[in-house]
PDB file of C-alpha atoms in Angstrom:
ATOM      1  CA  UNK A   1     -10.170  15.421  -2.079  1.00 87.00           C
ATOM      2  CA  UNK A   2      -7.173  13.449  -0.818  1.00 91.00           C
ATOM      3  CA  UNK A   3      -3.706  13.760  -2.303  1.00 95.00           C
ATOM      4  CA  UNK A   4      -1.167  10.975  -1.898  1.00 96.00           C
ATOM      5  CA  UNK A   5       2.572  11.070  -2.556  1.00 97.00           C
ATOM      6  CA  UNK A   6       4.888   8.054  -2.316  1.00 97.00           C
ATOM      7  CA  UNK A   7       8.584   8.175  -1.466  1.00 97.00           C
ATOM      8  CA  UNK A   8      11.342   5.677  -0.735  1.00 96.00           C
ATOM      9  CA  UNK A   9      11.638   2.571  -2.843  1.00 89.00           C
ATOM     10  CA  UNK A  10      14.456   2.066  -5.311  1.00 96.00           C
ATOM     11  CA  UNK A  11      16.544  -1.086  -5.704  1.00 97.00           C
ATOM     12  CA  UNK A  12      17.409  -3.996  -3.442  1.00 98.00           C
ATOM     13  CA  UNK A  13      19.015  -7.408  -3.673  1.00 98.00           C
ATOM     14  CA  UNK A  14      17.104 -10.662  -3.290  1.00 98.00           C
ATOM     15  CA  UNK A  15      16.520 -11.082   0.458  1.00 98.00           C
ATOM     16  CA  UNK A  16      17.020  -7.388   1.143  1.00 98.00           C
ATOM     17  CA  UNK A  17      14.745  -4.748   2.619  1.00 98.00           C
ATOM     18  CA  UNK A  18      13.148  -1.476   1.562  1.00 98.00           C
ATOM     19  CA  UNK A  19      10.684   0.929   3.110  1.00 98.00           C
ATOM     20  CA  UNK A  20       8.043   2.915   1.269  1.00 98.00           C
ATOM     21  CA  UNK A  21       6.379   6.007   2.677  1.00 97.00           C
ATOM     22  CA  UNK A  22       3.216   7.816   1.639  1.00 96.00           C
ATOM     23  CA  UNK A  23       2.250  11.308   2.702  1.00 94.00           C
ATOM     24  CA  UNK A  24      -1.444  12.156   2.607  1.00 92.00           C
ATOM     25  CA  UNK A  25      -2.909  15.646   2.452  1.00 90.00           C
ATOM     26  CA  UNK A  26      -6.348  17.140   1.973  1.00 88.00           C
ATOM     27  CA  UNK A  27      -9.458  15.614   3.596  1.00 81.00           C
ATOM     28  CA  UNK A  28      -7.574  12.771   5.262  1.00 77.00           C
ATOM     29  CA  UNK A  29      -9.912  12.869   8.253  1.00 76.00           C
ATOM     30  CA  UNK A  30     -12.597  11.330   6.029  1.00 73.00           C
ATOM     31  CA  UNK A  31     -10.325   8.488   4.912  1.00 79.00           C
ATOM     32  CA  UNK A  32     -11.551   5.070   6.114  1.00 87.00           C
ATOM     33  CA  UNK A  33      -8.943   2.754   4.618  1.00 94.00           C
ATOM     34  CA  UNK A  34      -5.405   3.096   3.322  1.00 95.00           C
ATOM     35  CA  UNK A  35      -3.764   0.575   0.999  1.00 97.00           C
ATOM     36  CA  UNK A  36      -0.587  -0.347  -0.777  1.00 98.00           C
ATOM     37  CA  UNK A  37      -0.970  -1.794  -4.275  1.00 98.00           C
ATOM     38  CA  UNK A  38       1.637  -2.892  -6.793  1.00 98.00           C
ATOM     39  CA  UNK A  39       1.828  -3.595 -10.500  1.00 98.00           C
ATOM     40  CA  UNK A  40       4.576  -5.775 -11.907  1.00 96.00           C
ATOM     41  CA  UNK A  41       5.657  -5.809 -15.572  1.00 92.00           C
ATOM     42  CA  UNK A  42       2.868  -7.293 -17.662  1.00 93.00           C
ATOM     43  CA  UNK A  43       0.696  -7.893 -14.615  1.00 95.00           C
ATOM     44  CA  UNK A  44      -2.517  -6.430 -13.279  1.00 96.00           C
ATOM     45  CA  UNK A  45      -2.444  -4.068 -10.323  1.00 97.00           C
ATOM     46  CA  UNK A  46      -2.868  -6.041  -7.102  1.00 98.00           C
ATOM     47  CA  UNK A  47      -3.523  -5.198  -3.477  1.00 98.00           C
ATOM     48  CA  UNK A  48      -0.599  -5.761  -1.124  1.00 98.00           C
ATOM     49  CA  UNK A  49      -1.736  -4.527   2.295  1.00 98.00           C
ATOM     50  CA  UNK A  50      -4.436  -2.429   3.945  1.00 98.00           C
ATOM     51  CA  UNK A  51      -5.086  -0.673   7.250  1.00 95.00           C
ATOM     52  CA  UNK A  52      -8.324   0.898   8.455  1.00 92.00           C
ATOM     53  CA  UNK A  53      -9.151   3.594  10.975  1.00 86.00           C
ATOM     54  CA  UNK A  54      -9.230   1.021  13.802  1.00 88.00           C
ATOM     55  CA  UNK A  55      -5.769  -0.270  12.778  1.00 90.00           C
ATOM     56  CA  UNK A  56      -7.125  -3.551  11.442  1.00 94.00           C
ATOM     57  CA  UNK A  57      -4.521  -4.837   8.999  1.00 97.00           C
ATOM     58  CA  UNK A  58      -4.769  -7.240   6.082  1.00 98.00           C
ATOM     59  CA  UNK A  59      -2.071  -8.605   3.780  1.00 98.00           C
ATOM     60  CA  UNK A  60      -2.031 -10.407   0.479  1.00 98.00           C
ATOM     61  CA  UNK A  61      -0.906 -14.024   0.886  1.00 98.00           C
ATOM     62  CA  UNK A  62       2.153 -13.342  -1.265  1.00 97.00           C
ATOM     63  CA  UNK A  63       3.592 -10.842   1.242  1.00 98.00           C
ATOM     64  CA  UNK A  64       2.238 -12.124   4.581  1.00 98.00           C
ATOM     65  CA  UNK A  65       5.070 -12.382   7.099  1.00 98.00           C
ATOM     66  CA  UNK A  66       7.476 -10.329   4.962  1.00 98.00           C
ATOM     67  CA  UNK A  67       5.790  -6.926   4.629  1.00 98.00           C
ATOM     68  CA  UNK A  68       4.535  -4.651   7.405  1.00 98.00           C
ATOM     69  CA  UNK A  69       2.057  -1.818   6.888  1.00 98.00           C
ATOM     70  CA  UNK A  70       1.803   0.953   9.455  1.00 96.00           C
ATOM     71  CA  UNK A  71       0.291   4.374   9.829  1.00 92.00           C
ATOM     72  CA  UNK A  72       1.477   7.392  11.776  1.00 86.00           C
ATOM     73  CA  UNK A  73      -0.748   9.282  14.189  1.00 71.00           C
ATOM     74  CA  UNK A  74      -2.213  11.636  13.002  1.00 68.00           C
ATOM     75  CA  UNK A  75      -3.125   9.534   9.989  1.00 70.00           C
ATOM     76  CA  UNK A  76      -1.219  11.484   7.400  1.00 86.00           C
ATOM     77  CA  UNK A  77       1.668   9.071   6.828  1.00 92.00           C
ATOM     78  CA  UNK A  78       1.487   5.490   5.606  1.00 95.00           C
ATOM     79  CA  UNK A  79       4.457   3.133   5.538  1.00 97.00           C
ATOM     80  CA  UNK A  80       5.323  -0.242   4.062  1.00 98.00           C
ATOM     81  CA  UNK A  81       8.335  -2.069   5.428  1.00 98.00           C
ATOM     82  CA  UNK A  82       9.366  -4.792   2.972  1.00 98.00           C
ATOM     83  CA  UNK A  83      11.723  -7.534   4.203  1.00 98.00           C
ATOM     84  CA  UNK A  84      12.965 -10.740   2.586  1.00 98.00           C
ATOM     85  CA  UNK A  85      12.360  -9.189  -0.806  1.00 98.00           C
ATOM     86  CA  UNK A  86      12.105 -11.389  -3.884  1.00 98.00           C
ATOM     87  CA  UNK A  87      12.547 -10.512  -7.567  1.00 97.00           C
ATOM     88  CA  UNK A  88       8.811 -11.084  -8.045  1.00 97.00           C
ATOM     89  CA  UNK A  89       8.159  -8.190  -5.645  1.00 98.00           C
ATOM     90  CA  UNK A  90       9.459  -5.809  -8.307  1.00 98.00           C
ATOM     91  CA  UNK A  91       7.033  -3.316  -9.781  1.00 98.00           C
ATOM     92  CA  UNK A  92       5.433   0.061  -9.308  1.00 98.00           C
ATOM     93  CA  UNK A  93       3.976   0.489  -5.831  1.00 98.00           C
ATOM     94  CA  UNK A  94       0.988   2.729  -5.224  1.00 98.00           C
ATOM     95  CA  UNK A  95      -0.415   4.304  -2.092  1.00 97.00           C
ATOM     96  CA  UNK A  96      -4.228   4.401  -2.170  1.00 97.00           C
ATOM     97  CA  UNK A  97      -7.152   5.528  -0.045  1.00 95.00           C
ATOM     98  CA  UNK A  98     -10.860   4.822   0.365  1.00 94.00           C
ATOM     99  CA  UNK A  99     -13.327   7.142   2.083  1.00 92.00           C
ATOM    100  CA  UNK A 100     -16.343   4.904   2.687  1.00 90.00           C
ATOM    101  CA  UNK A 101     -16.445   2.079   5.265  1.00 90.00           C
ATOM    102  CA  UNK A 102     -16.053  -1.460   4.021  1.00 90.00           C
ATOM    103  CA  UNK A 103     -13.897  -3.148   1.345  1.00 94.00           C
ATOM    104  CA  UNK A 104     -10.766  -2.575   3.403  1.00 95.00           C
ATOM    105  CA  UNK A 105      -8.657  -5.525   2.325  1.00 96.00           C
ATOM    106  CA  UNK A 106      -6.192  -6.183  -0.514  1.00 97.00           C
ATOM    107  CA  UNK A 107      -8.482  -8.806  -2.063  1.00 96.00           C
ATOM    108  CA  UNK A 108     -11.061  -6.185  -3.076  1.00 95.00           C
ATOM    109  CA  UNK A 109      -8.614  -4.727  -5.556  1.00 94.00           C
ATOM    110  CA  UNK A 110      -8.690  -1.433  -7.377  1.00 95.00           C
ATOM    111  CA  UNK A 111     -12.504  -1.152  -7.341  1.00 95.00           C
ATOM    112  CA  UNK A 112     -12.386  -0.210  -3.651  1.00 95.00           C
ATOM    113  CA  UNK A 113     -10.065   2.756  -4.138  1.00 97.00           C
ATOM    114  CA  UNK A 114     -11.092   6.402  -4.364  1.00 95.00           C
ATOM    115  CA  UNK A 115      -7.644   8.043  -4.537  1.00 95.00           C
ATOM    116  CA  UNK A 116      -4.248   6.968  -5.892  1.00 97.00           C
ATOM    117  CA  UNK A 117      -0.699   8.191  -5.535  1.00 97.00           C
ATOM    118  CA  UNK A 118       1.482   8.518  -8.608  1.00 97.00           C
ATOM    119  CA  UNK A 119       3.404   5.298  -7.897  1.00 98.00           C
ATOM    120  CA  UNK A 120       7.038   4.547  -7.163  1.00 98.00           C
ATOM    121  CA  UNK A 121       9.363   1.929  -8.630  1.00 98.00           C
ATOM    122  CA  UNK A 122      10.741  -1.000  -6.612  1.00 98.00           C
ATOM    123  CA  UNK A 123      13.285  -3.274  -8.261  1.00 98.00           C
ATOM    124  CA  UNK A 124      14.597  -6.453  -6.635  1.00 98.00           C
ATOM    125  CA  UNK A 125      17.491  -8.162  -8.361  1.00 97.00           C
ATOM    126  CA  UNK A 126      18.641 -11.754  -7.918  1.00 94.00           C
TER     127      UNK A 126
END
């Protein structure tokens, strides 16, 4: 069992920056991939970024070049630095984890995830 808890977030202006943090506890040593997902109002949950145990990183096209995912060593903290924020980045952001190898990329979506955090709100105003 892996438990995930997000922190940070809040509100920012268009073009501003925010950082999200996720603290993992439990059997984190068996975690293969960590992700950030988001769900905007009236939208489906979508993958934003991922990082695997070898520090291979993937981003969704919509955030490439603006967001940076990182992981602390030991692998119990996950971060998402969000720069050049846009109003369409608003939504609830979720930290997520997968235990088995493979499917470590945002494009695989929610089906790849074994564990979810409770989510945290990010609001970007114009």
